[in-house]
Amino acid sequence: MNKVLLCSCLLLTTSVVQATPISLDYQGFYQRMKQMNKGNYSLIDIAFSVPKDDGCVIESGSITTEKRNYPLTVSADQRLYIPFDETLKSERALINLQMKNDATRCGVAMQIRAKSPSNEYSQAALSELAMQMDQLLKQMQGFPMKYFADDIAGLSFEFADKAQVTIDGKVEQVDGIYRLPSENISVLSTISFSETPKVVSPWVKSS
């Protein structure tokens, strides 16, 4: 995978080599969520998903322990809604994904993103959002987060289609992705969008 694209989208991919179905230890997900929950990160969340590249389509999901079986909610864009639960960790739960096709080249992606994207932000709101994302990234430093040791380069806004971005009255047309550098955030007053972004995430450049 191209490292620049990987870092720009902030997708941390863990390769899965098993054929369908696949099972992953819950503990790995729990540890990432614990890092976020112990900090003051009211504006951001961690999202786990399976990109649909290479025919990686999820048919169903579940969370299992030796004695119990729970349904796993999977969205249309294959986000995995994994609960933060100490009991599941202590019972060594597994995240099970039934894939439609062979899962050899599939992976689970982790993305830091805004909890509630808005169609308008003030400079103060953007700065606080970027600061929380930057602090969480620093908290997660170390392998395999080694590429993210530097400060984030700004914020990335993902739209379902083409959108119009307005910064202090200046209008710009974008197609899918709009990246706002940190130096621009520090000098703008307001930014608004013709539609609410699907995802607001850190923009991280590779070294």
Tab-separated table of N, CA and C in Angstrom, residues 58-159:
chain	number	residue	atom	x	y	z
A	58	ILE	N	-17.964	-7.962	3.876
A	58	ILE	CA	-18.419	-8.665	5.078
A	58	ILE	C	-19.863	-9.121	4.893
A	59	GLU	N	-20.117	-10.394	5.147
A	59	GLU	CA	-21.486	-10.904	5.122
A	59	GLU	C	-22.146	-10.796	6.491
A	60	SER	N	-21.386	-11.036	7.550
A	60	SER	CA	-21.917	-10.945	8.911
A	60	SER	C	-20.762	-10.867	9.894
A	61	GLY	N	-21.099	-10.484	11.131
A	61	GLY	CA	-20.080	-10.389	12.163
A	61	GLY	C	-20.626	-10.790	13.518
A	62	SER	N	-19.750	-11.222	14.408
A	62	SER	CA	-20.170	-11.595	15.757
A	62	SER	C	-19.009	-11.408	16.724
A	63	ILE	N	-19.348	-11.353	18.008
A	63	ILE	CA	-18.360	-11.322	19.085
A	63	ILE	C	-18.616	-12.552	19.940
A	64	THR	N	-17.599	-13.367	20.136
A	64	THR	CA	-17.805	-14.610	20.866
A	64	THR	C	-16.812	-14.757	22.013
A	65	THR	N	-17.299	-15.412	23.077
A	65	THR	CA	-16.446	-15.885	24.160
A	65	THR	C	-16.672	-17.393	24.249
A	66	GLU	N	-16.074	-18.040	25.236
A	66	GLU	CA	-16.271	-19.486	25.367
A	66	GLU	C	-17.733	-19.836	25.627
A	67	LYS	N	-18.473	-18.911	26.273
A	67	LYS	CA	-19.842	-19.231	26.675
A	67	LYS	C	-20.907	-18.413	25.958
A	68	ARG	N	-20.527	-17.298	25.332
A	68	ARG	CA	-21.538	-16.398	24.786
A	68	ARG	C	-21.229	-16.024	23.338
A	69	ASN	N	-22.306	-15.619	22.654
A	69	ASN	CA	-22.208	-15.163	21.266
A	69	ASN	C	-23.050	-13.901	21.124
A	70	TYR	N	-22.422	-12.803	20.701
A	70	TYR	CA	-23.117	-11.528	20.558
A	70	TYR	C	-23.068	-11.072	19.096
A	71	PRO	N	-24.122	-10.410	18.621
A	71	PRO	CA	-24.069	-9.867	17.257
A	71	PRO	C	-23.124	-8.676	17.189
A	72	LEU	N	-22.458	-8.511	16.072
A	72	LEU	CA	-21.584	-7.368	15.825
A	72	LEU	C	-22.227	-6.502	14.752
A	73	THR	N	-22.470	-5.241	15.074
A	73	THR	CA	-23.073	-4.324	14.106
A	73	THR	C	-22.028	-3.893	13.084
A	74	VAL	N	-22.377	-4.039	11.806
A	74	VAL	CA	-21.506	-3.644	10.699
A	74	VAL	C	-22.305	-2.719	9.789
A	75	SER	N	-21.780	-1.512	9.538
A	75	SER	CA	-22.498	-0.535	8.716
A	75	SER	C	-22.336	-0.846	7.229
A	76	ALA	N	-23.054	-0.097	6.397
A	76	ALA	CA	-22.992	-0.296	4.948
A	76	ALA	C	-21.587	-0.056	4.404
A	77	ASP	N	-20.847	0.861	5.027
A	77	ASP	CA	-19.464	1.103	4.594
A	77	ASP	C	-18.460	0.249	5.378
A	78	GLN	N	-18.986	-0.786	6.042
A	78	GLN	CA	-18.192	-1.813	6.731
A	78	GLN	C	-17.435	-1.296	7.947
A	79	ARG	N	-18.013	-0.314	8.632
A	79	ARG	CA	-17.478	0.072	9.933
A	79	ARG	C	-17.926	-0.951	10.963
A	80	LEU	N	-17.016	-1.340	11.834
A	80	LEU	CA	-17.298	-2.310	12.885
A	80	LEU	C	-17.586	-1.567	14.183
A	81	TYR	N	-18.789	-1.722	14.713
A	81	TYR	CA	-19.160	-1.046	15.960
A	81	TYR	C	-18.836	-1.981	17.129
A	82	ILE	N	-17.594	-1.884	17.576
A	82	ILE	CA	-17.076	-2.773	18.615
A	82	ILE	C	-17.225	-2.101	19.978
A	83	PRO	N	-17.891	-2.749	20.938
A	83	PRO	CA	-18.089	-2.127	22.254
A	83	PRO	C	-16.804	-2.125	23.077
A	84	PHE	N	-16.723	-1.153	23.986
A	84	PHE	CA	-15.613	-1.085	24.940
A	84	PHE	C	-16.091	-1.760	26.213
A	85	ASP	N	-15.611	-2.965	26.480
A	85	ASP	CA	-16.181	-3.776	27.549
A	85	ASP	C	-15.080	-4.576	28.247
A	86	GLU	N	-14.886	-4.307	29.528
A	86	GLU	CA	-13.858	-4.994	30.312
A	86	GLU	C	-14.130	-6.495	30.400
A	87	THR	N	-15.413	-6.866	30.462
A	87	THR	CA	-15.757	-8.286	30.558
A	87	THR	C	-15.340	-9.040	29.309
A	88	LEU	N	-15.580	-8.449	28.141
A	88	LEU	CA	-15.168	-9.097	26.892
A	88	LEU	C	-13.653	-9.287	26.853
A	89	LYS	N	-12.930	-8.318	27.390
A	89	LYS	CA	-11.467	-8.440	27.428
A	89	LYS	C	-11.051	-9.582	28.349
A	90	SER	N	-11.625	-9.620	29.552
A	90	SER	CA	-11.236	-10.642	30.522
A	90	SER	C	-11.636	-12.043	30.063
A	91	GLU	N	-12.687	-12.135	29.251
A	91	GLU	CA	-13.134	-13.435	28.745
A	91	GLU	C	-12.474	-13.797	27.418
A	92	ARG	N	-11.478	-13.016	27.013
A	92	ARG	CA	-10.717	-13.284	25.790
A	92	ARG	C	-11.628	-13.443	24.568
A	93	ALA	N	-12.471	-12.461	24.382
A	93	ALA	CA	-13.435	-12.504	23.280
A	93	ALA	C	-12.737	-12.433	21.925
A	94	LEU	N	-13.439	-12.904	20.913
A	94	LEU	CA	-12.970	-12.845	19.533
A	94	LEU	C	-13.943	-12.034	18.689
A	95	ILE	N	-13.406	-11.266	17.751
A	95	ILE	CA	-14.211	-10.578	16.750
A	95	ILE	C	-14.213	-11.466	15.512
A	96	ASN	N	-15.381	-11.941	15.120
A	96	ASN	CA	-15.493	-12.874	14.000
A	96	ASN	C	-16.169	-12.201	12.813
A	97	LEU	N	-15.561	-12.321	11.648
A	97	LEU	CA	-16.103	-11.734	10.426
A	97	LEU	C	-16.259	-12.820	9.376
A	98	GLN	N	-17.481	-12.978	8.896
A	98	GLN	CA	-17.735	-13.903	7.797
A	98	GLN	C	-17.628	-13.118	6.496
A	99	MET	N	-16.618	-13.424	5.691
A	99	MET	CA	-16.364	-12.680	4.468
A	99	MET	C	-16.999	-13.379	3.269
A	100	LYS	N	-17.446	-12.569	2.321
A	100	LYS	CA	-18.082	-13.114	1.119
A	100	LYS	C	-17.067	-13.816	0.236
A	101	ASN	N	-15.866	-13.247	0.162
A	101	ASN	CA	-14.816	-13.795	-0.688
A	101	ASN	C	-13.608	-14.187	0.156
A	102	ASP	N	-12.567	-14.636	-0.485
A	102	ASP	CA	-11.335	-14.978	0.212
A	102	ASP	C	-10.783	-13.740	0.920
A	103	ALA	N	-10.348	-13.914	2.164
A	103	ALA	CA	-9.932	-12.772	2.989
A	103	ALA	C	-8.422	-12.607	3.067
A	104	THR	N	-7.683	-13.293	2.218
A	104	THR	CA	-6.226	-13.270	2.308
A	104	THR	C	-5.654	-11.862	2.256
A	105	ARG	N	-6.233	-10.997	1.416
A	105	ARG	CA	-5.687	-9.648	1.232
A	105	ARG	C	-6.517	-8.581	1.948
A	106	CYS	N	-7.375	-9.012	2.847
A	106	CYS	CA	-8.228	-8.058	3.568
A	106	CYS	C	-7.523	-7.566	4.834
A	107	GLY	N	-8.022	-6.488	5.402
A	107	GLY	CA	-7.436	-5.937	6.613
A	107	GLY	C	-8.435	-5.112	7.392
A	108	VAL	N	-8.125	-4.869	8.647
A	108	VAL	CA	-8.932	-4.009	9.508
A	108	VAL	C	-8.232	-2.667	9.627
A	109	ALA	N	-8.951	-1.590	9.329
A	109	ALA	CA	-8.381	-0.245	9.370
A	109	ALA	C	-8.850	0.486	10.622
A	110	MET	N	-7.963	1.265	11.215
A	110	MET	CA	-8.309	2.109	12.353
A	110	MET	C	-8.168	3.562	11.933
A	111	GLN	N	-9.187	4.361	12.207
A	111	GLN	CA	-9.157	5.772	11.830
A	111	GLN	C	-9.642	6.628	12.991
A	112	ILE	N	-8.885	7.675	13.298
A	112	ILE	CA	-9.342	8.686	14.248
A	112	ILE	C	-10.184	9.684	13.478
A	113	ARG	N	-11.344	10.019	14.002
A	113	ARG	CA	-12.243	10.923	13.281
A	113	ARG	C	-13.096	11.729	14.258
A	114	ALA	N	-13.700	12.795	13.738
A	114	ALA	CA	-14.605	13.604	14.554
A	114	ALA	C	-15.862	12.803	14.881
A	115	LYS	N	-16.366	12.926	16.104
A	115	LYS	CA	-17.582	12.215	16.493
A	115	LYS	C	-18.791	12.698	15.714
A	116	SER	N	-18.926	14.017	15.586
A	116	SER	CA	-20.110	14.603	14.951
A	116	SER	C	-19.683	15.667	13.949
A	117	PRO	N	-19.395	15.276	12.702
A	117	PRO	CA	-19.007	16.269	11.689
A	117	PRO	C	-20.080	17.334	11.511
A	118	SER	N	-19.648	18.563	11.260
A	118	SER	CA	-20.553	19.702	11.097
A	118	SER	C	-20.348	20.319	9.720
A	119	ASN	N	-21.351	21.065	9.259
A	119	ASN	CA	-21.198	21.766	7.973
A	119	ASN	C	-20.643	23.176	8.156
A	120	GLU	N	-20.282	23.523	9.406
A	120	GLU	CA	-19.687	24.837	9.658
A	120	GLU	C	-18.828	24.778	10.918
A	121	TYR	N	-17.650	25.412	10.854
A	121	TYR	CA	-16.745	25.448	11.996
A	121	TYR	C	-16.167	26.843	12.159
A	122	SER	N	-15.985	27.232	13.407
A	122	SER	CA	-15.203	28.431	13.700
A	122	SER	C	-13.735	28.037	13.797
A	123	GLN	N	-12.864	29.037	13.820
A	123	GLN	CA	-11.435	28.758	13.955
A	123	GLN	C	-11.145	28.051	15.278
A	124	ALA	N	-11.817	28.486	16.333
A	124	ALA	CA	-11.600	27.887	17.652
A	124	ALA	C	-12.023	26.418	17.671
A	125	ALA	N	-13.160	26.113	17.030
A	125	ALA	CA	-13.655	24.736	17.004
A	125	ALA	C	-12.721	23.823	16.215
A	126	LEU	N	-12.234	24.308	15.074
A	126	LEU	CA	-11.298	23.517	14.274
A	126	LEU	C	-9.993	23.279	15.026
A	127	SER	N	-9.504	24.306	15.689
A	127	SER	CA	-8.248	24.189	16.427
A	127	SER	C	-8.362	23.173	17.556
A	128	GLU	N	-9.485	23.181	18.266
A	128	GLU	CA	-9.696	22.223	19.351
A	128	GLU	C	-9.788	20.801	18.799
A	129	LEU	N	-10.490	20.637	17.678
A	129	LEU	CA	-10.619	19.324	17.053
A	129	LEU	C	-9.253	18.790	16.628
A	130	ALA	N	-8.471	19.633	15.966
A	130	ALA	CA	-7.139	19.223	15.515
A	130	ALA	C	-6.225	18.911	16.700
A	131	MET	N	-6.333	19.679	17.777
A	131	MET	CA	-5.490	19.462	18.947
A	131	MET	C	-5.783	18.107	19.587
A	132	GLN	N	-7.070	17.763	19.726
A	132	GLN	CA	-7.418	16.475	20.315
A	132	GLN	C	-6.910	15.317	19.463
A	133	MET	N	-7.046	15.442	18.141
A	133	MET	CA	-6.548	14.389	17.249
A	133	MET	C	-5.035	14.248	17.366
A	134	ASP	N	-4.346	15.364	17.418
A	134	ASP	CA	-2.890	15.356	17.515
A	134	ASP	C	-2.433	14.726	18.830
A	135	GLN	N	-3.115	15.059	19.919
A	135	GLN	CA	-2.745	14.513	21.225
A	135	GLN	C	-2.962	13.002	21.278
A	136	LEU	N	-4.072	12.527	20.693
A	136	LEU	CA	-4.330	11.085	20.698
A	136	LEU	C	-3.294	10.343	19.856
A	137	LEU	N	-2.921	10.919	18.725
A	137	LEU	CA	-1.881	10.300	17.902
A	137	LEU	C	-0.565	10.178	18.663
A	138	LYS	N	-0.202	11.228	19.373
A	138	LYS	CA	1.037	11.189	20.157
A	138	LYS	C	0.956	10.138	21.262
A	139	GLN	N	-0.220	9.978	21.837
A	139	GLN	CA	-0.417	8.976	22.879
A	139	GLN	C	-0.251	7.566	22.314
A	140	MET	N	-0.566	7.409	21.033
A	140	MET	CA	-0.487	6.098	20.388
A	140	MET	C	0.836	5.865	19.671
A	141	GLN	N	1.818	6.703	19.888
A	141	GLN	CA	3.100	6.558	19.195
A	141	GLN	C	3.757	5.220	19.498
A	142	GLY	N	4.571	4.785	18.563
A	142	GLY	CA	5.229	3.496	18.656
A	142	GLY	C	4.683	2.568	17.596
A	143	PHE	N	5.391	1.505	17.320
A	143	PHE	CA	4.983	0.586	16.253
A	143	PHE	C	3.576	0.076	16.514
A	144	PRO	N	2.684	0.016	15.475
A	144	PRO	CA	2.957	0.421	14.097
A	144	PRO	C	2.558	1.853	13.797
A	145	MET	N	2.586	2.738	14.793
A	145	MET	CA	2.211	4.134	14.584
A	145	MET	C	3.430	5.015	14.342
A	146	LYS	N	4.561	4.428	13.940
A	146	LYS	CA	5.806	5.183	13.850
A	146	LYS	C	5.733	6.316	12.839
A	147	TYR	N	4.888	6.185	11.824
A	147	TYR	CA	4.799	7.233	10.816
A	147	TYR	C	4.109	8.482	11.350
A	148	PHE	N	3.464	8.377	12.500
A	148	PHE	CA	2.621	9.458	12.981
A	148	PHE	C	3.233	10.198	14.161
A	149	ALA	N	4.544	10.184	14.276
A	149	ALA	CA	5.195	10.832	15.410
A	149	ALA	C	5.176	12.351	15.287
A	150	ASP	N	5.164	12.881	14.061
A	150	ASP	CA	5.143	14.322	13.866
A	150	ASP	C	3.741	14.881	14.094
A	151	ASP	N	3.658	16.211	14.266
A	151	ASP	CA	2.358	16.858	14.378
A	151	ASP	C	1.552	16.617	13.104
A	152	ILE	N	0.230	16.591	13.239
A	152	ILE	CA	-0.596	16.421	12.050
A	152	ILE	C	-0.433	17.641	11.149
A	153	ALA	N	-0.597	17.423	9.844
A	153	ALA	CA	-0.426	18.501	8.867
A	153	ALA	C	-1.674	19.357	8.735
A	154	GLY	N	-2.792	18.873	9.273
A	154	GLY	CA	-4.051	19.598	9.176
A	154	GLY	C	-5.216	18.644	9.331
A	155	LEU	N	-6.343	18.985	8.715
A	155	LEU	CA	-7.546	18.166	8.792
A	155	LEU	C	-7.989	17.762	7.394
A	156	SER	N	-8.549	16.563	7.296
A	156	SER	CA	-9.069	16.046	6.034
A	156	SER	C	-10.584	15.902	6.145
A	157	PHE	N	-11.301	16.424	5.154
A	157	PHE	CA	-12.764	16.371	5.121
A	157	PHE	C	-13.186	15.495	3.942
A	158	GLU	N	-13.956	14.463	4.223
A	158	GLU	CA	-14.393	13.532	3.179
A	158	GLU	C	-15.886	13.717	2.916
A	159	PHE	N	-16.239	13.892	1.644
A	159	PHE	CA	-17.629	14.106	1.244
A	159	PHE	C	-18.118	12.944	0.385
